[in-house]
Each structure stands twice: as structure tokens, then as C-alpha cells.
Amino acid sequence: MPPAEKQQARTRRAGLAVLGRLAVVVAVLGVAATAVLVTTRVSTPPAGQTTTDIPALSVQAADVQPGSTAPVNATVAGAPVADTQPAQQPQQHQSSGKDLLSVWAAKVASVTGVPARALVGYGNAELAVRESQPGCKISWATLAGIGRIESNHGQYGGAVLQANGYPSKPIVGVPLDGSAGVRAIGDTDGGRFDGDPNYDRAVGPMQFIPGTWAKWGGGYDPQQIDAAALAAAKYLCAGGRDMSSAAGWWQGVLSYNNSVEYAQKVFGLADSYAKAAQVVKVS
């Protein structure tokens, strides 16, 4: 074969080899992309039929000026118990004889419409933080207001809050990819909590971003209502904040979500929950 033809043959073989390697790479990337897509779909609640599925949209903002006042600062009537959480969740205190927190939660649920299991989480968080940071004076009602807006108390997307404090399916928000109205936050947890290896997503009943959860979550699971409520309480109390004061309350809630409308919605919910629960007595 003439040298020129030999060179052409070598060139054709080299080209075919490159194409073969490229086909393998494309196939591998295709499998990887499919795996990521499947992981994300498994971890993320399916989109609702209408935007009214977003919990915050059905909540009316209270007509109150930021910093002017704080909602009624109701406290839990009872004591937390040790048997409502699975292993390796935030430790609760022992009650004397009765499961007073669950009794209280059941009664408050009947006058507020908040699921009793969620109220156990909010109430336990209040009691735990009031013991460790008495100056904060965090109220279960504020935590319930946040929980209502963020996930409808662990019921977002058709989830059911179970007896162990976990929603029946993971609550995972939209990818924080910088699209319209969304902050851009690259992945910080390798998809561990949100199933997304590319961008962070808010997770759990209190909607923590994985990076924030790493600081406040204490190594627990953000999907579990007791752990999530306790982390939220600690976050709101940061820096010695007094959540019973007007200034402290607004600073705390605006640090959770820097939106006046958001804080006004939490205010209205917290105030109404606290006032409704004033009739509840636990002995």
C-alpha cells in the first residue's frame, strides 16, 4: 500500500478510536445524569397541581409594623417526656408520672388545628431552650408559626407527619440555582440531605439549608420535627436574643427569612396560636 494510503488508513482508524471513546464517555455521562435525576426525584416532593400548595401563600400577613410589638409569648403548660423520639434524636427531659407534653399538645391541637405531633416538637424545643438559654424566652407559638409557613407542620406536598416525628416522605425545596426569585447556593452536603449534588435545597419541616443545618442541627436529621424545631429555636435565640421583646422577636424571625411579609405572617400565626391556647389547662 502506498505511503499516502497507509497514512489515510491510520487517520481513519484513529478517528474511529476517538469516536468510540467519545461514545463511551457520553454513555457514562448519560447514566450518571440519570442517576442524579432519579436521586433528586426520590428525595423531592412532587410538584403540586397549583401554586396554592405552597403553605405560605394561604397565610394572611398581620397588619403590624416591624419592631413595634411581639406576639403573645405563650409558654408550654407541662413538661417534656423522653419517649416520643426515635434513638439518636435530641434528648428530652423526664416528666413526673404523666406525659404532660403530649396531653398539652393534644389539647392545643384541638383549638389551633396544629397537628399534635408537631406541637410536641415545638413545645419540647421551647422547654429545652428555655432551660439552656433562659434569657431567650422562645415560645412554641413562634416555632409553630414558622413551621406552618415552611411546610404546613410537616405536611407539605401531601406528606403526613408520623408518630416518630418524620414526614411520610422527605420534604425538599426547589434547587437554589439562581433562577428568578431564588438565591444561588452551590451544593454543600454532597446531596446527603437534599438529594441534589449540584445545588443546595431547603430540607425538612423547618426548611433548613444544608449548610445552616450543619451548624445548628447537632448531627441529627432535619426531616425529624423534634430535631428541626430545636435547631430553629437555637437559631432564633442566637447572640443572646430575647424573643419575648419586640426588637428581639423581629430580629430573630427576619434572620430566619429576611422578608417583612414573611415575618408579618409568622406574627399573625404565632399570636393567634398563643391566644387560642390560653384556654388550655394541663394538671
CSV table of C-alpha atoms in Angstrom, one decimal:
chain,number,residue,atom,x,y,z
A,1,MET,CA,0.0,0.0,0.0
A,2,PRO,CA,1.4,3.4,-1.0
A,3,PRO,CA,2.6,5.6,1.9
A,4,ALA,CA,-0.2,8.1,1.3
A,5,GLU,CA,-2.9,5.4,1.5
A,6,LYS,CA,-1.2,3.9,4.7
A,7,GLN,CA,-1.4,7.4,6.3
A,8,GLN,CA,-5.1,7.8,5.3
A,9,ALA,CA,-5.9,4.4,6.8
A,10,ARG,CA,-4.1,5.2,10.1
A,11,THR,CA,-6.0,8.5,10.2
A,12,ARG,CA,-9.4,6.8,9.7
A,13,ARG,CA,-8.5,4.2,12.4
A,14,ALA,CA,-7.5,7.0,14.8
A,15,GLY,CA,-10.7,8.9,14.1
A,16,LEU,CA,-12.8,5.8,14.7
A,17,ALA,CA,-11.0,5.1,18.0
A,18,VAL,CA,-11.7,8.7,19.2
A,19,LEU,CA,-15.3,8.4,18.2
A,20,GLY,CA,-15.5,5.1,20.2
A,21,ARG,CA,-14.0,6.6,23.3
A,22,LEU,CA,-16.4,9.6,23.0
A,23,ALA,CA,-19.4,7.3,22.7
A,24,VAL,CA,-18.3,5.5,25.9
A,25,VAL,CA,-17.9,8.9,27.7
A,26,VAL,CA,-21.3,10.0,26.5
A,27,ALA,CA,-22.9,6.8,27.7
A,28,VAL,CA,-21.3,7.1,31.1
A,29,LEU,CA,-22.4,10.7,31.5
A,30,GLY,CA,-25.9,9.7,30.4
A,31,VAL,CA,-26.0,7.0,33.2
A,32,ALA,CA,-24.6,9.5,35.7
A,33,ALA,CA,-27.2,12.2,34.8
A,34,THR,CA,-30.0,9.6,35.0
A,35,ALA,CA,-28.8,8.6,38.5
A,36,VAL,CA,-28.7,12.2,39.7
A,37,LEU,CA,-32.2,12.7,38.3
A,38,VAL,CA,-33.6,9.6,40.0
A,39,THR,CA,-32.0,10.6,43.3
A,40,THR,CA,-33.5,14.1,43.1
A,41,ARG,CA,-36.9,12.8,42.2
A,42,VAL,CA,-36.9,10.3,45.0
A,43,SER,CA,-35.9,12.9,47.6
A,44,THR,CA,-38.0,15.8,46.4
A,45,PRO,CA,-41.8,16.1,46.9
A,46,PRO,CA,-43.7,16.1,43.6
A,47,ALA,CA,-44.8,19.5,42.4
A,48,GLY,CA,-48.4,20.4,43.4
A,49,GLN,CA,-51.1,20.9,40.8
A,50,THR,CA,-51.3,24.6,41.6
A,51,THR,CA,-49.2,27.2,43.4
A,52,THR,CA,-51.7,27.2,46.3
A,53,ASP,CA,-49.9,24.1,47.5
A,54,ILE,CA,-47.1,26.5,48.8
A,55,PRO,CA,-48.0,26.8,52.5
A,56,ALA,CA,-47.1,30.5,52.9
A,57,LEU,CA,-49.5,31.6,50.1
A,58,SER,CA,-52.6,30.7,52.1
A,59,VAL,CA,-51.4,32.7,55.2
A,60,GLN,CA,-52.5,36.3,55.7
A,61,ALA,CA,-49.9,38.8,56.7
A,62,ALA,CA,-50.7,40.6,60.0
A,63,ASP,CA,-51.2,44.3,59.8
A,64,VAL,CA,-48.3,45.1,62.2
A,65,GLN,CA,-45.3,47.3,61.9
A,66,PRO,CA,-41.9,45.6,62.2
A,67,GLY,CA,-40.4,46.1,65.6
A,68,SER,CA,-43.5,47.6,67.1
A,69,THR,CA,-44.6,44.7,69.2
A,70,ALA,CA,-44.1,40.9,69.7
A,71,PRO,CA,-46.9,38.3,69.5
A,72,VAL,CA,-48.3,36.8,72.7
A,73,ASN,CA,-45.5,34.9,74.3
A,74,ALA,CA,-47.4,31.8,75.5
A,75,THR,CA,-45.5,29.0,77.3
A,76,VAL,CA,-46.0,25.3,77.3
A,77,ALA,CA,-48.2,24.1,80.2
A,78,GLY,CA,-46.4,20.8,81.1
A,79,ALA,CA,-43.0,19.1,80.9
A,80,PRO,CA,-41.4,17.3,78.0
A,81,VAL,CA,-41.1,13.5,78.0
A,82,ALA,CA,-38.5,11.0,76.8
A,83,ASP,CA,-40.4,8.5,74.8
A,84,THR,CA,-41.7,10.5,71.8
A,85,GLN,CA,-38.5,10.5,69.7
A,86,PRO,CA,-36.5,7.7,68.0
A,87,ALA,CA,-33.0,6.9,69.1
A,88,GLN,CA,-30.3,9.4,68.4
A,89,GLN,CA,-32.7,12.4,68.4
A,90,PRO,CA,-32.4,15.4,70.8
A,91,GLN,CA,-32.8,14.1,74.3
A,92,GLN,CA,-35.9,15.2,76.2
A,93,HIS,CA,-36.5,15.7,79.9
A,94,GLN,CA,-38.4,13.3,82.1
A,95,SER,CA,-41.8,14.2,83.3
A,96,SER,CA,-43.1,13.1,86.7
A,97,GLY,CA,-45.6,10.4,86.1
A,98,LYS,CA,-47.7,11.9,83.3
A,99,ASP,CA,-46.8,12.5,79.7
A,100,LEU,CA,-47.8,16.2,80.2
A,101,LEU,CA,-46.3,17.5,76.9
A,102,SER,CA,-48.4,15.1,74.9
A,103,VAL,CA,-51.5,15.9,76.9
A,104,TRP,CA,-50.9,19.6,76.4
A,105,ALA,CA,-50.2,19.1,72.7
A,106,ALA,CA,-53.5,17.1,72.2
A,107,LYS,CA,-55.5,19.9,73.8
A,108,VAL,CA,-53.8,22.7,71.9
A,109,ALA,CA,-54.2,20.8,68.7
A,110,SER,CA,-58.0,20.9,69.2
A,111,VAL,CA,-58.1,24.7,69.5
A,112,THR,CA,-55.4,25.6,66.9
A,113,GLY,CA,-55.6,23.0,64.2
A,114,VAL,CA,-51.9,22.3,64.5
A,115,PRO,CA,-51.1,18.6,64.5
A,116,ALA,CA,-50.4,17.3,68.0
A,117,ARG,CA,-47.2,15.6,66.9
A,118,ALA,CA,-45.9,18.9,65.5
A,119,LEU,CA,-46.8,20.6,68.8
A,120,VAL,CA,-44.8,18.1,70.8
A,121,GLY,CA,-41.8,19.1,68.7
A,122,TYR,CA,-42.4,22.9,69.1
A,123,GLY,CA,-43.2,22.6,72.8
A,124,ASN,CA,-40.2,20.4,73.5
A,125,ALA,CA,-37.9,22.9,71.7
A,126,GLU,CA,-39.3,25.8,73.8
A,127,LEU,CA,-38.7,23.9,77.0
A,128,ALA,CA,-35.3,22.7,76.1
A,129,VAL,CA,-34.0,26.1,75.0
A,130,ARG,CA,-35.7,27.9,77.9
A,131,GLU,CA,-33.6,25.7,80.2
A,132,SER,CA,-30.3,26.1,78.3
A,133,GLN,CA,-30.9,29.8,77.3
A,134,PRO,CA,-33.4,31.2,79.8
A,135,GLY,CA,-32.9,34.8,78.5
A,136,CYS,CA,-34.2,33.9,75.1
A,137,LYS,CA,-37.8,33.2,76.2
A,138,ILE,CA,-38.6,31.5,72.9
A,139,SER,CA,-42.3,30.4,72.5
A,140,TRP,CA,-43.6,27.3,70.9
A,141,ALA,CA,-46.2,29.5,69.1
A,142,THR,CA,-43.5,31.3,67.1
A,143,LEU,CA,-41.9,28.0,66.1
A,144,ALA,CA,-45.4,26.8,65.1
A,145,GLY,CA,-45.9,29.9,63.0
A,146,ILE,CA,-42.6,29.2,61.2
A,147,GLY,CA,-43.5,25.5,60.8
A,148,ARG,CA,-46.9,26.4,59.3
A,149,ILE,CA,-45.4,28.7,56.7
A,150,GLU,CA,-42.4,26.5,55.8
A,151,SER,CA,-44.1,23.1,55.5
A,152,ASN,CA,-47.6,23.2,56.9
A,153,HIS,CA,-46.2,21.4,60.0
A,154,GLY,CA,-44.5,18.7,58.1
A,155,GLN,CA,-47.4,18.1,55.7
A,156,TYR,CA,-46.1,19.7,52.6
A,157,GLY,CA,-46.8,18.0,49.2
A,158,GLY,CA,-49.2,15.5,50.7
A,159,ALA,CA,-46.8,14.3,53.4
A,160,VAL,CA,-48.2,13.0,56.7
A,161,LEU,CA,-46.3,13.7,60.0
A,162,GLN,CA,-45.8,10.3,61.6
A,163,ALA,CA,-45.7,9.3,65.2
A,164,ASN,CA,-41.8,9.2,65.1
A,165,GLY,CA,-41.7,12.8,64.0
A,166,TYR,CA,-40.8,12.2,60.4
A,167,PRO,CA,-42.9,13.2,57.4
A,168,SER,CA,-44.1,10.2,55.4
A,169,LYS,CA,-41.9,11.4,52.5
A,170,PRO,CA,-38.9,13.8,52.6
A,171,ILE,CA,-39.7,17.5,52.4
A,172,VAL,CA,-37.2,19.1,50.0
A,173,GLY,CA,-37.4,22.5,48.4
A,174,VAL,CA,-36.5,23.8,45.0
A,175,PRO,CA,-32.9,23.9,43.8
A,176,LEU,CA,-31.2,27.1,44.9
A,177,ASP,CA,-29.8,27.6,41.4
A,178,GLY,CA,-30.0,31.3,41.0
A,179,SER,CA,-33.2,31.2,38.8
A,180,ALA,CA,-35.8,34.0,39.1
A,181,GLY,CA,-36.5,34.8,42.8
A,182,VAL,CA,-34.1,32.1,44.0
A,183,ARG,CA,-30.7,32.5,45.6
A,184,ALA,CA,-27.7,30.7,44.1
A,185,ILE,CA,-26.2,28.3,46.6
A,186,GLY,CA,-24.0,25.5,45.3
A,187,ASP,CA,-24.0,22.1,46.9
A,188,THR,CA,-22.6,21.9,50.4
A,189,ASP,CA,-23.6,18.4,51.6
A,190,GLY,CA,-22.9,16.2,48.6
A,191,GLY,CA,-26.6,15.6,48.3
A,192,ARG,CA,-26.7,13.9,51.7
A,193,PHE,CA,-29.8,15.8,52.9
A,194,ASP,CA,-31.4,17.1,49.8
A,195,GLY,CA,-30.5,14.5,47.2
A,196,ASP,CA,-29.0,17.2,44.9
A,197,PRO,CA,-25.2,17.1,44.2
A,198,ASN,CA,-25.3,20.3,42.3
A,199,TYR,CA,-27.3,22.9,44.3
A,200,ASP,CA,-28.5,23.1,47.9
A,201,ARG,CA,-32.2,22.8,48.7
A,202,ALA,CA,-34.0,23.7,51.9
A,203,VAL,CA,-35.0,20.5,53.7
A,204,GLY,CA,-37.3,19.2,56.4
A,205,PRO,CA,-40.4,20.7,58.2
A,206,MET,CA,-38.5,23.9,59.2
A,207,GLN,CA,-36.8,24.2,55.8
A,208,PHE,CA,-33.1,24.4,56.7
A,209,ILE,CA,-30.4,24.8,54.0
A,210,PRO,CA,-27.9,22.0,54.5
A,211,GLY,CA,-25.1,24.4,55.2
A,212,THR,CA,-27.1,26.1,58.0
A,213,TRP,CA,-28.2,22.7,59.3
A,214,ALA,CA,-24.6,21.7,59.7
A,215,LYS,CA,-24.1,24.5,62.2
A,216,TRP,CA,-27.4,24.2,64.1
A,217,GLY,CA,-28.7,20.7,63.6
A,218,GLY,CA,-26.4,18.9,66.1
A,219,GLY,CA,-25.8,16.0,63.7
A,220,TYR,CA,-29.4,15.0,63.6
A,221,ASP,CA,-31.8,14.6,60.7
A,222,PRO,CA,-33.5,17.8,59.5
A,223,GLN,CA,-36.6,15.8,58.4
A,224,GLN,CA,-37.4,14.9,62.1
A,225,ILE,CA,-39.7,17.5,63.6
A,226,ASP,CA,-38.2,17.5,67.1
A,227,ALA,CA,-34.7,18.0,65.8
A,228,ALA,CA,-35.8,20.6,63.3
A,229,ALA,CA,-37.8,22.6,65.8
A,230,LEU,CA,-34.9,22.5,68.4
A,231,ALA,CA,-32.5,23.7,65.7
A,232,ALA,CA,-34.8,26.5,64.7
A,233,ALA,CA,-35.2,27.6,68.4
A,234,LYS,CA,-31.5,27.7,68.8
A,235,TYR,CA,-31.1,29.7,65.6
A,236,LEU,CA,-33.7,32.3,66.7
A,237,CYS,CA,-32.0,32.6,70.1
A,238,ALA,CA,-28.5,33.2,68.7
A,239,GLY,CA,-26.5,36.0,70.1
A,240,GLY,CA,-28.4,36.3,73.4
A,241,ARG,CA,-31.6,37.4,71.6
A,242,ASP,CA,-34.7,38.0,73.7
A,243,MET,CA,-37.6,36.5,71.7
A,244,SER,CA,-40.2,37.9,74.0
A,245,SER,CA,-39.3,41.5,73.2
A,246,ALA,CA,-40.5,43.4,70.1
A,247,ALA,CA,-37.0,44.1,68.9
A,248,GLY,CA,-35.7,40.6,69.6
A,249,TRP,CA,-38.6,38.8,68.0
A,250,TRP,CA,-38.5,40.7,64.8
A,251,GLN,CA,-34.7,40.4,64.6
A,252,GLY,CA,-34.9,36.7,65.1
A,253,VAL,CA,-37.7,36.0,62.6
A,254,LEU,CA,-36.1,38.3,60.0
A,255,SER,CA,-32.8,36.4,60.4
A,256,TYR,CA,-34.7,33.2,59.5
A,257,ASN,CA,-36.1,34.8,56.4
A,258,ASN,CA,-35.3,38.4,55.6
A,259,SER,CA,-38.8,39.4,54.4
A,260,VAL,CA,-41.1,41.7,56.2
A,261,GLU,CA,-44.2,40.0,54.7
A,262,TYR,CA,-42.8,36.6,55.9
A,263,ALA,CA,-42.3,38.0,59.5
A,264,GLN,CA,-45.8,39.5,59.5
A,265,LYS,CA,-47.3,36.1,58.5
A,266,VAL,CA,-45.4,34.4,61.3
A,267,PHE,CA,-46.5,37.1,63.7
A,268,GLY,CA,-50.2,36.6,62.8
A,269,LEU,CA,-49.9,32.8,63.2
A,270,ALA,CA,-47.9,32.9,66.4
A,271,ASP,CA,-50.2,35.4,68.0
A,272,SER,CA,-53.4,33.5,67.1
A,273,TYR,CA,-52.0,30.2,68.2
A,274,ALA,CA,-50.9,31.6,71.6
A,275,LYS,CA,-54.2,33.3,72.2
A,276,ALA,CA,-56.2,30.2,71.2
A,277,ALA,CA,-54.1,28.0,73.6
A,278,GLN,CA,-54.7,30.3,76.6
A,279,VAL,CA,-57.8,28.2,77.4
A,280,VAL,CA,-55.8,25.0,77.7
A,281,LYS,CA,-55.1,23.7,81.2
A,282,VAL,CA,-52.9,20.8,82.0
A,283,SER,CA,-52.7,19.4,85.5
